[in-house]
CSV table of C-alpha atoms in Angstrom, one decimal:
chain,number,residue,atom,x,y,z
A,1,MET,CA,-21.8,1.8,8.1
A,2,THR,CA,-23.0,2.1,11.7
A,3,THR,CA,-24.1,5.5,12.9
A,4,GLY,CA,-23.6,6.6,16.4
A,5,GLY,CA,-19.9,7.2,16.2
A,6,GLU,CA,-17.7,6.7,19.3
A,7,LEU,CA,-20.6,5.9,21.6
A,8,ALA,CA,-21.7,3.0,19.4
A,9,LEU,CA,-18.1,1.9,19.0
A,10,ARG,CA,-17.5,1.7,22.7
A,11,GLN,CA,-20.7,-0.4,23.2
A,12,GLU,CA,-19.2,-3.1,21.0
A,13,TYR,CA,-15.5,-2.7,21.6
A,14,VAL,CA,-13.2,-2.1,24.5
A,15,ILE,CA,-10.6,0.5,23.4
A,16,GLY,CA,-7.0,-0.1,24.4
A,17,ASP,CA,-3.6,1.4,23.9
A,18,GLU,CA,-2.4,3.4,20.9
A,19,ILE,CA,-0.4,1.4,18.4
A,20,GLY,CA,0.0,3.8,15.5
A,21,ARG,CA,-0.5,7.3,14.3
A,22,GLY,CA,-1.0,8.7,10.8
A,23,ARG,CA,-1.4,12.1,9.1
A,24,PHE,CA,-4.8,12.7,10.5
A,25,GLY,CA,-5.8,9.8,12.7
A,26,VAL,CA,-4.7,7.4,15.4
A,27,VAL,CA,-4.8,3.6,15.6
A,28,ARG,CA,-5.6,1.8,18.8
A,29,ARG,CA,-5.8,-1.8,19.9
A,30,CYS,CA,-9.4,-2.9,20.7
A,31,TYR,CA,-11.3,-6.0,21.8
A,32,ALA,CA,-14.8,-7.1,20.8
A,33,VAL,CA,-17.1,-7.0,23.9
A,34,ALA,CA,-19.0,-10.1,22.8
A,35,THR,CA,-16.0,-12.4,22.0
A,36,GLY,CA,-12.8,-10.8,23.4
A,37,ASP,CA,-11.2,-11.0,19.9
A,38,PRO,CA,-8.5,-8.4,19.3
A,39,PHE,CA,-8.7,-5.9,16.5
A,40,ALA,CA,-7.4,-2.4,15.7
A,41,VAL,CA,-9.5,0.7,15.4
A,42,LYS,CA,-8.4,3.6,13.2
A,43,SER,CA,-10.1,6.8,14.3
A,44,THR,CA,-10.0,9.9,12.0
A,45,PRO,CA,-11.4,13.2,13.3
A,46,LYS,CA,-13.2,15.2,10.7
A,47,SER,CA,-12.2,18.7,11.9
A,48,PRO,CA,-8.6,18.7,10.6
A,49,LEU,CA,-9.9,17.2,7.3
A,50,ARG,CA,-12.4,20.1,7.0
A,51,GLU,CA,-9.6,22.6,7.8
A,52,ALA,CA,-7.4,21.0,5.1
A,53,ALA,CA,-10.3,21.1,2.7
A,54,GLU,CA,-10.9,24.8,3.4
A,55,ALA,CA,-7.2,25.6,3.0
A,56,ALA,CA,-6.6,23.7,-0.2
A,57,ASP,CA,-9.2,21.4,-1.7
A,58,ALA,CA,-11.7,18.8,-0.5
A,59,LEU,CA,-9.6,15.7,-1.6
A,60,ASP,CA,-8.6,14.6,1.9
A,61,LEU,CA,-12.1,15.0,3.3
A,62,ALA,CA,-13.6,13.2,0.3
A,63,LEU,CA,-11.1,10.3,0.6
A,64,ALA,CA,-11.8,9.9,4.4
A,65,GLU,CA,-15.5,9.8,3.8
A,66,GLN,CA,-15.3,7.2,1.0
A,67,GLU,CA,-12.6,5.1,2.8
A,68,PRO,CA,-15.0,2.7,4.6
A,69,LYS,CA,-16.9,1.8,1.4
A,70,ILE,CA,-13.7,1.4,-0.7
A,71,HIS,CA,-12.0,-0.7,2.0
A,72,LEU,CA,-15.0,-2.9,2.5
A,73,LEU,CA,-15.2,-3.5,-1.3
A,74,ALA,CA,-11.4,-4.3,-1.3
A,75,SER,CA,-11.4,-6.7,1.7
A,76,SER,CA,-14.7,-8.4,1.9
A,77,PRO,CA,-14.6,-12.3,1.7
A,78,GLY,CA,-15.6,-14.0,-1.5
A,79,PRO,CA,-14.2,-15.2,-4.8
A,80,GLY,CA,-10.8,-13.8,-5.5
A,81,SER,CA,-10.3,-12.4,-2.0
A,82,SER,CA,-6.7,-12.4,-0.6
A,83,PRO,CA,-5.5,-13.1,2.9
A,84,HIS,CA,-3.0,-10.3,2.3
A,85,VAL,CA,-5.5,-7.4,2.6
A,86,VAL,CA,-6.2,-5.9,6.0
A,87,ALA,CA,-9.9,-6.6,6.5
A,88,LEU,CA,-12.5,-4.0,7.6
A,89,HIS,CA,-14.8,-5.6,10.2
A,90,ALA,CA,-17.0,-2.6,11.2
A,91,ALA,CA,-17.3,1.1,10.7
A,92,PHE,CA,-18.8,3.8,12.9
A,93,GLU,CA,-19.4,7.5,11.9
A,94,ASP,CA,-20.8,10.6,13.4
A,95,ASP,CA,-20.3,14.3,12.7
A,96,SER,CA,-16.9,14.4,14.4
A,97,ALA,CA,-15.1,11.3,13.3
A,98,VAL,CA,-14.9,8.0,11.4
A,99,HIS,CA,-13.9,4.9,13.2
A,100,LEU,CA,-12.8,1.7,11.3
A,101,VAL,CA,-12.4,-1.6,13.1
A,102,LEU,CA,-9.7,-3.6,11.3
A,103,ASP,CA,-7.5,-6.7,11.4
A,104,LEU,CA,-4.9,-6.3,14.2
A,105,CYS,CA,-1.5,-6.3,12.6
A,106,ASP,CA,1.0,-5.9,15.5
A,107,GLY,CA,4.0,-7.5,14.0
A,108,GLY,CA,5.5,-4.2,12.7
A,109,ASP,CA,5.6,-3.0,9.1
A,110,LEU,CA,7.8,-3.8,6.1
A,111,LEU,CA,9.9,-0.6,6.6
A,112,SER,CA,11.0,-1.8,10.0
A,113,LEU,CA,12.1,-5.1,8.6
A,114,ILE,CA,14.1,-3.5,5.8
A,115,SER,CA,15.6,-1.0,8.2
A,116,SER,CA,16.7,-3.8,10.6
A,117,HIS,CA,19.1,-4.9,7.9
A,118,GLY,CA,20.8,-1.6,8.1
A,119,SER,CA,24.2,-1.4,6.4
A,120,SER,CA,24.0,-5.0,5.3
A,121,GLY,CA,21.9,-3.9,2.4
A,122,GLY,CA,18.8,-5.6,1.2
A,123,LEU,CA,16.8,-8.7,2.1
A,124,PRO,CA,17.8,-12.2,0.8
A,125,GLU,CA,16.2,-12.9,-2.5
A,126,GLN,CA,14.1,-15.8,-1.2
A,127,GLU,CA,12.7,-13.6,1.5
A,128,ALA,CA,12.0,-10.7,-0.8
A,129,ALA,CA,10.3,-12.9,-3.3
A,130,GLY,CA,8.0,-14.4,-0.7
A,131,LEU,CA,7.1,-10.9,0.5
A,132,MET,CA,6.5,-9.6,-3.1
A,133,GLN,CA,4.3,-12.6,-3.8
A,134,GLN,CA,2.1,-11.6,-0.8
A,135,ILE,CA,2.0,-7.9,-2.0
A,136,ALA,CA,1.1,-8.9,-5.6
A,137,SER,CA,-1.6,-11.2,-4.2
A,138,ALA,CA,-3.2,-8.3,-2.4
A,139,LEU,CA,-3.0,-6.0,-5.4
A,140,ALA,CA,-4.4,-8.6,-7.8
A,141,SER,CA,-7.3,-9.2,-5.5
A,142,ILE,CA,-8.3,-5.5,-5.0
A,143,HIS,CA,-7.7,-4.7,-8.7
A,144,ARG,CA,-10.1,-7.5,-9.7
A,145,ARG,CA,-12.7,-5.7,-7.5
A,146,GLY,CA,-12.1,-2.4,-9.2
A,147,VAL,CA,-10.1,-0.8,-6.3
A,148,ALA,CA,-6.6,0.9,-6.6
A,149,HIS,CA,-4.7,1.5,-3.4
A,150,ARG,CA,-2.7,4.4,-4.6
A,151,ASP,CA,-0.3,4.5,-1.7
A,152,VAL,CA,1.7,1.2,-1.7
A,153,LYS,CA,4.8,1.7,0.4
A,154,PRO,CA,6.6,-0.3,3.1
A,155,GLU,CA,4.9,1.7,5.9
A,156,ASN,CA,1.5,0.4,4.6
A,157,LEU,CA,2.5,-3.2,4.5
A,158,LEU,CA,1.9,-4.8,7.9
A,159,PHE,CA,2.8,-8.1,9.5
A,160,ASP,CA,-0.1,-9.7,11.4
A,161,SER,CA,2.3,-11.1,14.0
A,162,ALA,CA,5.8,-10.7,15.2
A,163,GLY,CA,8.6,-12.8,13.8
A,164,GLY,CA,7.6,-12.8,10.1
A,165,GLY,CA,3.8,-13.3,10.1
A,166,VAL,CA,1.5,-12.8,7.2
A,167,LEU,CA,2.1,-9.6,5.3
A,168,LYS,CA,-1.0,-7.5,4.7
A,169,LEU,CA,-1.8,-4.3,2.7
A,170,GLY,CA,-3.4,-1.7,4.9
A,171,ASP,CA,-4.4,2.0,5.0
A,172,PHE,CA,-7.0,2.5,2.2
A,173,GLY,CA,-7.2,6.2,3.0
A,174,SER,CA,-6.0,7.1,-0.5
A,175,ALA,CA,-7.7,4.3,-2.4
A,176,ALA,CA,-10.2,4.8,-5.3
A,177,TRP,CA,-12.6,2.9,-7.3
A,178,PHE,CA,-11.9,2.5,-11.1
A,179,GLY,CA,-14.6,0.0,-12.1
A,180,ASP,CA,-16.7,0.5,-15.2
A,181,GLY,CA,-13.9,2.4,-16.8
A,182,VAL,CA,-13.9,5.2,-14.3
A,183,ALA,CA,-10.6,7.1,-14.7
A,184,MET,CA,-8.6,8.2,-11.7
A,185,ARG,CA,-6.9,11.5,-11.4
A,186,GLY,CA,-5.1,13.5,-8.7
A,187,LEU,CA,-1.6,13.6,-7.2
A,188,VAL,CA,-2.1,11.0,-4.5
A,189,GLY,CA,0.5,8.9,-2.8
A,190,THR,CA,4.1,9.2,-1.5
A,191,PRO,CA,6.7,10.9,-3.7
A,192,TYR,CA,9.3,8.2,-3.8
A,193,TYR,CA,6.7,5.5,-4.7
A,194,VAL,CA,4.3,7.4,-7.0
A,195,ALA,CA,4.1,6.4,-10.7
A,196,PRO,CA,5.1,8.8,-13.5
A,197,GLU,CA,1.6,9.1,-14.9
A,198,VAL,CA,0.3,10.3,-11.5
A,199,VAL,CA,3.0,13.0,-11.4
A,200,ALA,CA,2.3,14.0,-15.0
A,201,GLY,CA,-1.3,14.8,-14.1
A,202,ARG,CA,-2.8,12.4,-16.6
A,203,ASP,CA,-5.7,10.0,-16.1
A,204,TYR,CA,-4.4,6.7,-14.8
A,205,GLY,CA,-5.3,3.1,-13.9
A,206,GLU,CA,-4.6,0.5,-11.3
A,207,LYS,CA,-1.0,-0.2,-12.6
A,208,VAL,CA,0.1,2.8,-10.5
A,209,ASP,CA,0.1,0.2,-7.7
A,210,VAL,CA,2.4,-2.1,-9.6
A,211,TRP,CA,4.9,0.7,-10.1
A,212,SER,CA,4.8,1.5,-6.4
A,213,ALA,CA,5.3,-2.2,-5.6
A,214,GLY,CA,8.2,-2.2,-8.0
A,215,VAL,CA,9.8,0.6,-5.9
A,216,VAL,CA,9.2,-1.5,-2.8
A,217,LEU,CA,10.9,-4.5,-4.4
A,218,TYR,CA,13.9,-2.4,-5.4
A,219,VAL,CA,14.2,-1.1,-1.8
A,220,MET,CA,13.8,-4.6,-0.4
A,221,LEU,CA,16.7,-6.0,-2.5
A,222,SER,CA,19.1,-3.0,-2.3
A,223,GLY,CA,18.2,-1.0,0.8
A,224,THR,CA,18.2,2.1,-1.5
A,225,LEU,CA,15.6,4.1,-3.5
A,226,PRO,CA,15.5,4.1,-7.3
A,227,PHE,CA,14.2,7.7,-7.6
A,228,TYR,CA,15.2,10.4,-5.2
A,229,GLY,CA,15.9,14.0,-4.6
A,230,ALA,CA,16.4,16.6,-1.9
A,231,THR,CA,12.9,18.0,-2.3
A,232,ALA,CA,9.6,16.5,-3.3
A,233,GLY,CA,9.9,18.4,-6.6
A,234,GLU,CA,13.3,16.8,-7.3
A,235,VAL,CA,11.9,13.4,-6.5
A,236,PHE,CA,9.0,14.0,-8.9
A,237,ASP,CA,11.4,15.0,-11.6
A,238,SER,CA,13.4,11.8,-11.0
A,239,VAL,CA,10.2,9.8,-11.2
A,240,LEU,CA,9.2,11.4,-14.5
A,241,ARG,CA,12.6,10.7,-16.1
A,242,ALA,CA,12.2,7.1,-14.8
A,243,ASN,CA,15.9,6.5,-15.4
A,244,LEU,CA,16.1,3.1,-13.8
A,245,ARG,CA,19.6,2.0,-12.7
A,246,PHE,CA,21.1,-0.8,-10.7
A,247,PRO,CA,24.2,0.5,-8.9
A,248,PRO,CA,26.8,-2.3,-8.7
A,249,ARG,CA,27.5,-1.6,-5.1
A,250,ALA,CA,23.9,-2.1,-4.1
A,251,PHE,CA,22.9,-4.8,-6.6
A,252,ALA,CA,26.2,-6.9,-6.8
A,253,SER,CA,24.5,-10.0,-5.4
A,254,VAL,CA,21.0,-9.5,-7.0
A,255,SER,CA,20.1,-12.0,-9.7
A,256,PRO,CA,19.3,-11.1,-13.3
A,257,GLU,CA,15.8,-12.6,-12.7
A,258,ALA,CA,15.0,-10.2,-9.9
A,259,LYS,CA,16.3,-7.2,-12.0
A,260,ASP,CA,14.1,-8.3,-14.9
A,261,LEU,CA,11.0,-8.3,-12.7
A,262,ILE,CA,11.9,-4.8,-11.4
A,263,ARG,CA,12.3,-3.5,-14.9
A,264,ARG,CA,8.9,-4.9,-15.9
A,265,MET,CA,7.2,-3.3,-12.9
A,266,LEU,CA,9.0,0.1,-13.2
A,267,CYS,CA,8.2,0.5,-16.8
A,268,ARG,CA,7.2,4.0,-17.8
A,269,ASP,CA,5.1,2.7,-20.7
A,270,VAL,CA,1.9,1.7,-18.9
A,271,SER,CA,0.8,-0.6,-21.7
A,272,ARG,CA,4.0,-2.6,-21.2
A,273,ARG,CA,4.1,-2.5,-17.4
A,274,PHE,CA,3.2,-5.7,-15.7
A,275,SER,CA,-0.2,-6.2,-14.0
A,276,ALA,CA,-0.3,-7.7,-10.5
A,277,ASP,CA,-1.3,-11.0,-12.0
A,278,GLN,CA,1.7,-11.0,-14.3
A,279,VAL,CA,4.0,-10.3,-11.3
A,280,LEU,CA,2.6,-13.4,-9.7
A,281,ARG,CA,3.4,-15.5,-12.8
A,282,HIS,CA,7.0,-14.2,-13.2
A,283,PRO,CA,9.6,-17.0,-12.8
A,284,TRP,CA,11.4,-15.2,-10.0
A,285,ILE,CA,8.2,-15.1,-7.9
A,286,VAL,CA,7.1,-18.6,-8.9
A,287,ASN,CA,10.5,-20.0,-7.9
A,288,ARG,CA,10.6,-17.9,-4.7
A,289,GLY,CA,13.8,-16.0,-5.6
A,290,GLY,CA,15.6,-19.1,-7.0
A,291,ALA,CA,17.3,-19.2,-10.4
A,292,ALA,CA,14.9,-19.8,-13.3
A,293,ALA,CA,15.1,-19.7,-17.1
A,294,MET,CA,13.7,-16.4,-18.3
A,295,GLY,CA,11.1,-16.5,-21.1
């Protein structure tokens, strides 16, 4: 990581307009001084993270400080890399902030695409299968490198260009390394998408990402959430019960093959839950949402 913070950043990049905002940081468009190539820069001030750490625990600050290393491990080129992971190109840090220079993904996020269908329900199966193939490709790649994302949701799945560009997994602010048998712990993620073993407070592995991706697939096909409640506590209770249903009104036109994949991803028994590689090999994915014999 480059030291020198914002001063060093501005020597190498021209900072442009704001294009996104998260819990603690802001994302702006930027351009490399040397080439003019466009990127995005995510800037996270450390002061609110320190305040959060003092008020509760140090998890947010710790995650922010390790994000560049984890993201670089997840996205660097090489064997097994995926074009569906937002790449980290440079990082700058000083006492006040962390700045990450990333792929520019200005085609909107998956949530916007799902929302655009409104009352018409979910996405066509062929489109949903193509998108899930890209998500599973990203997860299989980072899992092979010992990285779990831990916050897979439509808002963190970004299109690199308008009009249905390449879908990429972004925001590694909650990611963790699980290589060499390191167990992960901690209630990290978004209530509607978090896996039961995370809510239960147990050690967990990378298959938490497959569960979250299963929720994303359910939402893509139906426009509804599988587990919900009026409060975060009620949502967590629903997740722990893991009572998966396919309401006829929302799933009337969804194929048995698609439902089969959802069941295998939203399986409470982690030993039986699919891995990302198994998702990629499922007939519904292989046949891009077309009918296929189930084995």
